[in-house]
CSV table of C-alpha atoms and ligand atoms in Angstrom, one decimal:
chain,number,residue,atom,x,y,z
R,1,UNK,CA,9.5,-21.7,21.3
R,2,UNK,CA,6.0,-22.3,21.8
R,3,UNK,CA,3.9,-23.0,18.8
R,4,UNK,CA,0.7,-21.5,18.8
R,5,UNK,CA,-2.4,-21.9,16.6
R,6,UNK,CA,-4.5,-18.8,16.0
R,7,UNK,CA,-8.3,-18.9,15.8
R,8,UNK,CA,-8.1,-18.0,12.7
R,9,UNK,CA,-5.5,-20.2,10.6
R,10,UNK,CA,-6.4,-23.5,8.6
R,11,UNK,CA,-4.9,-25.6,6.6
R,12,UNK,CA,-5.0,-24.4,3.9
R,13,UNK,CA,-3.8,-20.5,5.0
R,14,UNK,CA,-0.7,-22.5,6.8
R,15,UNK,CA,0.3,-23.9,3.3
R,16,UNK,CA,-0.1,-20.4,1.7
R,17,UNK,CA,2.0,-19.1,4.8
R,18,UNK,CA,4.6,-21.6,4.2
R,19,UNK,CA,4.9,-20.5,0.1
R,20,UNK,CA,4.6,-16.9,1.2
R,21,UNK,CA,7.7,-17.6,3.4
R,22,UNK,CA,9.8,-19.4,1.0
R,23,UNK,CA,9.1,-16.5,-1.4
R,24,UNK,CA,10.4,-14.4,0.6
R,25,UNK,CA,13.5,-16.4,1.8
R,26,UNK,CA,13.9,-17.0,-2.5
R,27,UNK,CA,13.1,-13.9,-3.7
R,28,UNK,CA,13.8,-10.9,-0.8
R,29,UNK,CA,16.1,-11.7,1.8
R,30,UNK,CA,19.3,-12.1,-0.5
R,31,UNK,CA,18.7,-8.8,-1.3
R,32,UNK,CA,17.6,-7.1,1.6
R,33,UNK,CA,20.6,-5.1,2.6
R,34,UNK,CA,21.1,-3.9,-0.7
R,35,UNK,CA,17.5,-3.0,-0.6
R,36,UNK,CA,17.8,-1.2,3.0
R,37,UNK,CA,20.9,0.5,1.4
R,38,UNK,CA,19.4,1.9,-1.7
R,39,UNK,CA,16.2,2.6,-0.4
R,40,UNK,CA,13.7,0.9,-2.6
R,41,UNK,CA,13.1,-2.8,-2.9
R,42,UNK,CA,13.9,-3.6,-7.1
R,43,UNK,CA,11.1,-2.6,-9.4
R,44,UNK,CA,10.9,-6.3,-10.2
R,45,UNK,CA,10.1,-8.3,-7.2
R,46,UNK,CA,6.8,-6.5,-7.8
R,47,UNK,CA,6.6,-8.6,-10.9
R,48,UNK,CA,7.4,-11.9,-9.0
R,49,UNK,CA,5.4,-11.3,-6.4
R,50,UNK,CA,2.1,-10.6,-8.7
R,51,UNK,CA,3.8,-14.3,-10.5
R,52,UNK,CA,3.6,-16.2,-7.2
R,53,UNK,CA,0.5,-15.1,-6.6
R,54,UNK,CA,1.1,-13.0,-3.7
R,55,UNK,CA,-0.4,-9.0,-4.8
R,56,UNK,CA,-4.2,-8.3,-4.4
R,57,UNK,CA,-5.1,-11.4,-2.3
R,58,UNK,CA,-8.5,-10.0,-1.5
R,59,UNK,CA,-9.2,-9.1,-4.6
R,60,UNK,CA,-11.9,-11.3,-7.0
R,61,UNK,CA,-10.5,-13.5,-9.6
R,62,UNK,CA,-12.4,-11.7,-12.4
R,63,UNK,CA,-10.7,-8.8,-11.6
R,64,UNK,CA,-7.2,-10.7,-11.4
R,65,UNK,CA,-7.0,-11.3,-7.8
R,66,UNK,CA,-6.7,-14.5,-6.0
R,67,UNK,CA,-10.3,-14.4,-4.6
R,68,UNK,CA,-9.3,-14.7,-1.0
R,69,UNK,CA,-9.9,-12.6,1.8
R,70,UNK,CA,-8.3,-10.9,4.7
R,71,UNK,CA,-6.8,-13.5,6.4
R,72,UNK,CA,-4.9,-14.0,3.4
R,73,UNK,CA,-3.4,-10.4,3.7
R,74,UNK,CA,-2.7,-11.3,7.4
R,75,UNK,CA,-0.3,-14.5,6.6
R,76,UNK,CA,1.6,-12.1,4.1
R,77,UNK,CA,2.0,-8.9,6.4
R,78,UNK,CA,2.9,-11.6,9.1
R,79,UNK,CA,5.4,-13.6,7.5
R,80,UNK,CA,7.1,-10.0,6.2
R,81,UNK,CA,7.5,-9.3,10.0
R,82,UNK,CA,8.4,-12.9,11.0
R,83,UNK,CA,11.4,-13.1,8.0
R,84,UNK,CA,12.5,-9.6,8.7
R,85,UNK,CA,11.3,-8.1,5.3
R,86,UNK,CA,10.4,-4.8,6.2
R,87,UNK,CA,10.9,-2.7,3.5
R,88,UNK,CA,8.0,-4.0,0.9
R,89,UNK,CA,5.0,-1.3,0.4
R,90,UNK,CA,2.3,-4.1,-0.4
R,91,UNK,CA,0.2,-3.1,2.5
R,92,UNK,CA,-0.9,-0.5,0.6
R,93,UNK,CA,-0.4,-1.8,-2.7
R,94,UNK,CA,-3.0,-5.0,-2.3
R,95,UNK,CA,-3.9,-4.0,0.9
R,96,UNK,CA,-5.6,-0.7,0.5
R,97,UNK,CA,-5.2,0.8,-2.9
R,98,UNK,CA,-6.8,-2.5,-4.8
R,99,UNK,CA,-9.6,-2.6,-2.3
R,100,UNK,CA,-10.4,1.1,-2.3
R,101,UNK,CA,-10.5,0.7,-6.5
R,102,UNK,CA,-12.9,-2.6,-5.7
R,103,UNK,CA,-15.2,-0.8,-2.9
R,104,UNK,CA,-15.7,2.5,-5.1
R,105,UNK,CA,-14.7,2.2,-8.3
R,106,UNK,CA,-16.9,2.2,-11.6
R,107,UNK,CA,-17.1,-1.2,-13.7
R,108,UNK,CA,-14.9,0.3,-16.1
R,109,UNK,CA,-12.3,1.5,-13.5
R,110,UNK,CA,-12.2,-1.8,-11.9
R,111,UNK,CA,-11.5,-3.8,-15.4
R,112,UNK,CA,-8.9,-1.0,-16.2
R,113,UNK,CA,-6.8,-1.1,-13.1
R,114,UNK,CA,-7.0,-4.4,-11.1
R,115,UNK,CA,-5.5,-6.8,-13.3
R,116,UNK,CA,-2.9,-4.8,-13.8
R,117,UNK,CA,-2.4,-4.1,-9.9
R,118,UNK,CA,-2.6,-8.2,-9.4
R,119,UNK,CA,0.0,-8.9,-11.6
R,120,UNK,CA,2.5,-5.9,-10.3
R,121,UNK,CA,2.5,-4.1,-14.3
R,122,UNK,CA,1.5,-1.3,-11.9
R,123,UNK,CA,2.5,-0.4,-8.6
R,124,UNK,CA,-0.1,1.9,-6.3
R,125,UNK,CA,0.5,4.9,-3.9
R,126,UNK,CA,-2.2,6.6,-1.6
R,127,UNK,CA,-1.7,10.2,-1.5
R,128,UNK,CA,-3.2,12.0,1.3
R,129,UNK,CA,-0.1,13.7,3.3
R,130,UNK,CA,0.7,16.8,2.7
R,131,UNK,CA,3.4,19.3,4.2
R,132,UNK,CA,0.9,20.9,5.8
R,133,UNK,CA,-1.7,18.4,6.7
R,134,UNK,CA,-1.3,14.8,8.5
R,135,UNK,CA,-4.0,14.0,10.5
R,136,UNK,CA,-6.8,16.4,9.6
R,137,UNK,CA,-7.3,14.9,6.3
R,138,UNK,CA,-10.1,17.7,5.5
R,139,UNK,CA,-7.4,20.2,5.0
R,140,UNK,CA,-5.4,19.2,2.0
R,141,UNK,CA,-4.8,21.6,-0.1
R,142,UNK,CA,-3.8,19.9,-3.5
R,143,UNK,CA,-6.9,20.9,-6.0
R,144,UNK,CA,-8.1,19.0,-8.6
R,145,UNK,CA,-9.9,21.5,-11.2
R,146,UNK,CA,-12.0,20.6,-14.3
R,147,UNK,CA,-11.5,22.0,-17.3
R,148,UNK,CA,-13.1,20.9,-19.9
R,149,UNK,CA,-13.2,16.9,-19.9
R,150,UNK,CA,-10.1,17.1,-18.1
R,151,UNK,CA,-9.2,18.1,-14.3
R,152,UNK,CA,-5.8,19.5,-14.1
R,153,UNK,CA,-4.2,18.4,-10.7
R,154,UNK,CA,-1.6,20.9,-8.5
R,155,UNK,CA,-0.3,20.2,-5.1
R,156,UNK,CA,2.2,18.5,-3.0
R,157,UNK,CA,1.7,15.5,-1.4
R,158,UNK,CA,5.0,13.7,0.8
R,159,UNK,CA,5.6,10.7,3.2
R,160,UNK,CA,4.3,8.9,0.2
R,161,UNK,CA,4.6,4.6,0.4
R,162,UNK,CA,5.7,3.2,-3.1
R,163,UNK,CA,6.4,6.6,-3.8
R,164,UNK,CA,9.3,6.1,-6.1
R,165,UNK,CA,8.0,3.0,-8.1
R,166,UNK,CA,4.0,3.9,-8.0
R,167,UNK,CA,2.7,4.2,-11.7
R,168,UNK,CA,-1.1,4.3,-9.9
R,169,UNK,CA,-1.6,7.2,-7.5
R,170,UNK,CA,-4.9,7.4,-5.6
R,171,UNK,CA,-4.4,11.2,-4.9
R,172,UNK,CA,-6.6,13.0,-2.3
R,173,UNK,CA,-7.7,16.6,-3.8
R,174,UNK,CA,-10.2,19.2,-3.4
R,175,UNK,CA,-12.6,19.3,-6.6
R,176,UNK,CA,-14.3,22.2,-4.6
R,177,UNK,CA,-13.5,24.9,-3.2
R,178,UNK,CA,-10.0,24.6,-1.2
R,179,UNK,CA,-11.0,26.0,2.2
R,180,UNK,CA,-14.4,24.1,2.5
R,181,UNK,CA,-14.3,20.8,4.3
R,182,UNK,CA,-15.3,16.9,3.8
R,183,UNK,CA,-17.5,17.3,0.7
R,184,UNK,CA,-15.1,19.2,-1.6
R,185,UNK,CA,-12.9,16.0,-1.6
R,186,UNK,CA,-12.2,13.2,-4.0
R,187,UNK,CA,-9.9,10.4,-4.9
R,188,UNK,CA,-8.7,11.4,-8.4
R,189,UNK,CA,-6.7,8.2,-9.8
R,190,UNK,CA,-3.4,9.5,-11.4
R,191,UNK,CA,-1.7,7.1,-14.0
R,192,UNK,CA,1.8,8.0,-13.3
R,193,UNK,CA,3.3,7.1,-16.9
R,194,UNK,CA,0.6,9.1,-18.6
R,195,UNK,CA,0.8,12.5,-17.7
R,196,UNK,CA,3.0,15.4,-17.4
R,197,UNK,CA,3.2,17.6,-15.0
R,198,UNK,CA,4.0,15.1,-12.1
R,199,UNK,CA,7.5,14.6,-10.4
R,200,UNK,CA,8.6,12.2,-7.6
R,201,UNK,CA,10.7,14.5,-5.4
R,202,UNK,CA,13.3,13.0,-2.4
R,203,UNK,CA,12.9,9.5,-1.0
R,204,UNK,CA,12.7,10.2,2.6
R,205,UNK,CA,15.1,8.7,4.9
R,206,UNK,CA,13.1,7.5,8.2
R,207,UNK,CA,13.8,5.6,11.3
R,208,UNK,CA,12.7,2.1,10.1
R,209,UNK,CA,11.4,0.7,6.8
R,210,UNK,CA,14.3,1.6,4.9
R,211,UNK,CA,13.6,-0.2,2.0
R,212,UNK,CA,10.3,1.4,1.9
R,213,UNK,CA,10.4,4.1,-0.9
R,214,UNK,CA,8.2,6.9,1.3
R,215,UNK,CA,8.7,9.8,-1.2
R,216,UNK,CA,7.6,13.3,-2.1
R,217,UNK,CA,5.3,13.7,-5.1
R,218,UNK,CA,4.4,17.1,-6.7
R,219,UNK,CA,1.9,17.6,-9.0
R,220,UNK,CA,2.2,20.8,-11.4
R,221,UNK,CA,-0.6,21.0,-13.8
R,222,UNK,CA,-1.3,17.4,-14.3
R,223,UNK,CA,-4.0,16.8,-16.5
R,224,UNK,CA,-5.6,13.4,-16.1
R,225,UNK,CA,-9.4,13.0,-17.5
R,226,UNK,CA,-12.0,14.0,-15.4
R,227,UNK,CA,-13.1,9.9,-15.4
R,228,UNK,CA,-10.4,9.2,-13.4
R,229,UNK,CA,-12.2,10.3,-10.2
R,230,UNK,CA,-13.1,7.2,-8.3
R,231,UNK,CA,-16.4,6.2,-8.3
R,232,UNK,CA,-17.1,8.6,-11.0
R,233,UNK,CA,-18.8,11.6,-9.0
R,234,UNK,CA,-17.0,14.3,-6.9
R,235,UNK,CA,-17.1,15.1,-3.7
R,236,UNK,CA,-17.5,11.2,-2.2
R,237,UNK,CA,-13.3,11.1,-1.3
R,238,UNK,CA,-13.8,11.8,2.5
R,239,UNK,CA,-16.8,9.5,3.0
R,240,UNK,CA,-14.5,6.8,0.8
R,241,UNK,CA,-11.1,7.4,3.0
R,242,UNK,CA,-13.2,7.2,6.8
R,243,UNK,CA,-14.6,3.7,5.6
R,244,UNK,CA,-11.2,2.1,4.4
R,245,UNK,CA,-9.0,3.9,6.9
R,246,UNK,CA,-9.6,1.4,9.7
R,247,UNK,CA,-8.4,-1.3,7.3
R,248,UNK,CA,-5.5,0.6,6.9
R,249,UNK,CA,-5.0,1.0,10.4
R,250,UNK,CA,-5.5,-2.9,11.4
R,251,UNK,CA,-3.0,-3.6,8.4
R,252,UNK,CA,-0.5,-1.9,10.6
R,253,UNK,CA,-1.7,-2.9,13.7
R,254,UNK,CA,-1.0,-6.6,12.2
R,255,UNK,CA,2.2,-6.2,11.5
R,256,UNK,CA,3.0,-4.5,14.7
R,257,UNK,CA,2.2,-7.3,16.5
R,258,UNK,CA,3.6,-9.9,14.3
R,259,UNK,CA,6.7,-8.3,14.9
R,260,UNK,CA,6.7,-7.6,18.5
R,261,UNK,CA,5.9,-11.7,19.1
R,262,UNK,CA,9.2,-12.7,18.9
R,263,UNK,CA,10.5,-10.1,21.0
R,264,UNK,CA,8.5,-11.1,24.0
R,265,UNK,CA,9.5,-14.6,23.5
R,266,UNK,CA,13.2,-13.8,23.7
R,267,UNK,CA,12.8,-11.3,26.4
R,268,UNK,CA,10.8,-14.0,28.4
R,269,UNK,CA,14.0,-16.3,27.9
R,270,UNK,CA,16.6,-13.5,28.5
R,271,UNK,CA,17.7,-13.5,24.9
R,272,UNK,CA,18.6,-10.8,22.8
R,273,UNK,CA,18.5,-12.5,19.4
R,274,UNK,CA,14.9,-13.4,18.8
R,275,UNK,CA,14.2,-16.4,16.3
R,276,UNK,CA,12.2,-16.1,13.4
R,277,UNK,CA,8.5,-18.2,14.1
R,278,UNK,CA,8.7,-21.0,11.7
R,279,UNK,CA,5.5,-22.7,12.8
R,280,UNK,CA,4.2,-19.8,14.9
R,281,UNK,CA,1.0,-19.2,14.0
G,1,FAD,C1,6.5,5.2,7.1
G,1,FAD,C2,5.4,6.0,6.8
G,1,FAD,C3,4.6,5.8,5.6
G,1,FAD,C4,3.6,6.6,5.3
G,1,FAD,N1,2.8,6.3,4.2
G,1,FAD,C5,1.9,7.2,3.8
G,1,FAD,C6,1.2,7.0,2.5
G,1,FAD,O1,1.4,6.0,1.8
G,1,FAD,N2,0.2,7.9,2.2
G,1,FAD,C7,0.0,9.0,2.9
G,1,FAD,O2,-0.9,9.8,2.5
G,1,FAD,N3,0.6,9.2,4.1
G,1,FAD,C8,1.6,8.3,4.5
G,1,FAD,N4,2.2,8.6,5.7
G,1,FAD,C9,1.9,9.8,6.5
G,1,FAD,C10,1.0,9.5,7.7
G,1,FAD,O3,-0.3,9.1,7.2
G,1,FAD,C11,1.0,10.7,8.5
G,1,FAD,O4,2.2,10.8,9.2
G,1,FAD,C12,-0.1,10.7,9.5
G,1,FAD,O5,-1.4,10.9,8.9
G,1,FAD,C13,0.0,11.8,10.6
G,1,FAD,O6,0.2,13.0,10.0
G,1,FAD,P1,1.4,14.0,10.5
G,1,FAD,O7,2.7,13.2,10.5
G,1,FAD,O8,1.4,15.2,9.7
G,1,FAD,O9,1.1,14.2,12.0
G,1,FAD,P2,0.1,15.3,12.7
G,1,FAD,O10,-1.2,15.1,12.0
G,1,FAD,O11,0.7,16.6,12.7
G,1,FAD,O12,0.0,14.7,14.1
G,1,FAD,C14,1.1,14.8,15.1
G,1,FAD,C15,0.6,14.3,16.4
G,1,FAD,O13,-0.5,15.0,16.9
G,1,FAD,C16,-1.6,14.1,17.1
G,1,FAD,N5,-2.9,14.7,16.7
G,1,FAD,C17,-3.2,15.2,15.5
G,1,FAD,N6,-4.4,15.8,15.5
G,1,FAD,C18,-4.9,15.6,16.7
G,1,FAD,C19,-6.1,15.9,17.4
G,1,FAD,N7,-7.1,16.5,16.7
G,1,FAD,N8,-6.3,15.5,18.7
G,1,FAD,C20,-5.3,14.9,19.3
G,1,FAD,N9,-4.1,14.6,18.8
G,1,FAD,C21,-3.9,14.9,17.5
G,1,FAD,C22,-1.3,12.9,16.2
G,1,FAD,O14,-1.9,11.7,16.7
G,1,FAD,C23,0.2,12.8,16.3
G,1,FAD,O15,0.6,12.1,17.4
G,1,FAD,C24,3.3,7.7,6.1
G,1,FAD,C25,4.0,8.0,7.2
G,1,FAD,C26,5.1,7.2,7.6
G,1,FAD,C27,5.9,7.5,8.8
């Protein structure tokens, strides 16, 4: 095989490549058939992971992180693709919870739940699909009411990443009124271990990404304090999602084409097994 050298790869992102790789070799792929089996990775490599270094990359140090910066996400979600570890939900975890909670949330929000997100003490979801609504994200219908100091939280959400081990769930709710559109939505910030009123409901089997915990999650009167929105004022949640989508989307993208490298290479030399890129890069 044909080494290549992205544009975008130093030296020092090839040694993090190389330690992200032996983590995984170490830590993941002795147990990745149980994992594929059972349908969730252990609760615990989130802890070793957040050890090694290896959750909220992007994120600042004062916050927990390691202070790097995208390309550092891209060596990770490549080298899950390149040693076959499909099945981890830390794309969303570092990848797009942590930064959403950097981009938008208060001072106080940030101290509360980074470090805690870098180190893998919490696990984070995203919750935006519902039953009903996929795409057109302006039509959920899970409501997020205040009372008092509180809001009290009631919906459905499903097809949910991390769903099973999230103790942080970014949830997507109307604090308006349910039929209006984009400005009657907000990221309420549900801390999974603190309320009643919240259930994880089937892991969903799925084509691919069996390890991947992608769950239901129903919400029945969950009371969380009305603080917890992110950013602190209502009504910002679409404007939020439409400027960190496209990182979700190139997150994805990344991984796509990490994984389809190798194919192309063995296709090209009439293989069927396709090698794992050591020094592809
Ligand atoms: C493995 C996996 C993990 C996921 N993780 C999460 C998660 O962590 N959090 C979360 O909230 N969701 C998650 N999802 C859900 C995912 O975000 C939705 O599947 C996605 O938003 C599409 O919604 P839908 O499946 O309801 O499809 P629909 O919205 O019903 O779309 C069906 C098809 O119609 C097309 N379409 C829709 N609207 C239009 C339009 N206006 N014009 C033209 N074409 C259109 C779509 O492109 C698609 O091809 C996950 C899904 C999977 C499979």
């Amino acid at each position: 095989m044909i080494a290549r050298k992205s544009g975008w790869m130093n030296e020092e992102l090839q040694i993090f490549s190389g330690s992200v790789r032996k983590f995984f070799e170490r830590e993941a792929l002795p147990h990745n058939e149980r994992w594929n089996a059972e349908g969730k990775i252990d609760r615990d490599f989130w802890n070793k992971a957040g050890e090694a270094g290896l959750l909220c990359v992007t994120i600042p140090e004062e916050y927990g992180g390691m202070g790097g910066d995208f390309r550092h996400e891209a060596v990770i979600v490549q080298q899950e693709q390149w040693t076959h570890f499909s099945g981890w939900g830390n794309g969303v975890h570092s990848g797009i919870c942590a930064p959403y909670i950097l981009a938008y949330g208060t001072e106080e929000q940030k101290r509360r739940w980074l470090p805690k997100l870098a180190t893998g003490e919490m696990v984070a979801a995203i919750a935006m699909t519902e039953p009903g609504t996929g795409s057109d994200l302006q039509a959920v219908r899970t409501t997020a009411k205040r009372d008092g100091a509180s809001l009290v939280i009631n919906g459905q959400k499903t097809f949910i990443t991390n769903g099973q081990h999230a103790d942080l769930i970014i949830v997507v709710c109307k604090t308006g009124d349910v039929s209006g559109g984009a400005k009657n939505i907000s990221l309420v910030v549900v801390e999974a271990n603190e309320v009643t009123g919240y259930r994880r409901g089937r892991n969903l089997e799925k084509v691919g990404l069996h390890a991947q915990d992608t769950s239901e999650l129903f919400f029945d009167d969950v009371r969380v304090p009305a603080d917890n929105v992110l950013g602190g004022d209502e009504g910002r949640g679409f404007y939020q999602l439409m400027q960190q989508l496209p990182r979700e989307r190139l997150i994805i993208a990344l991984g796509s084409v990490a994984r389809i490298i190798p194919l192309i290479g063995a296709a090209a030399q009439g293989r069927e097994q396709y090698p794992t890129p050591h020094n592809q890069t």
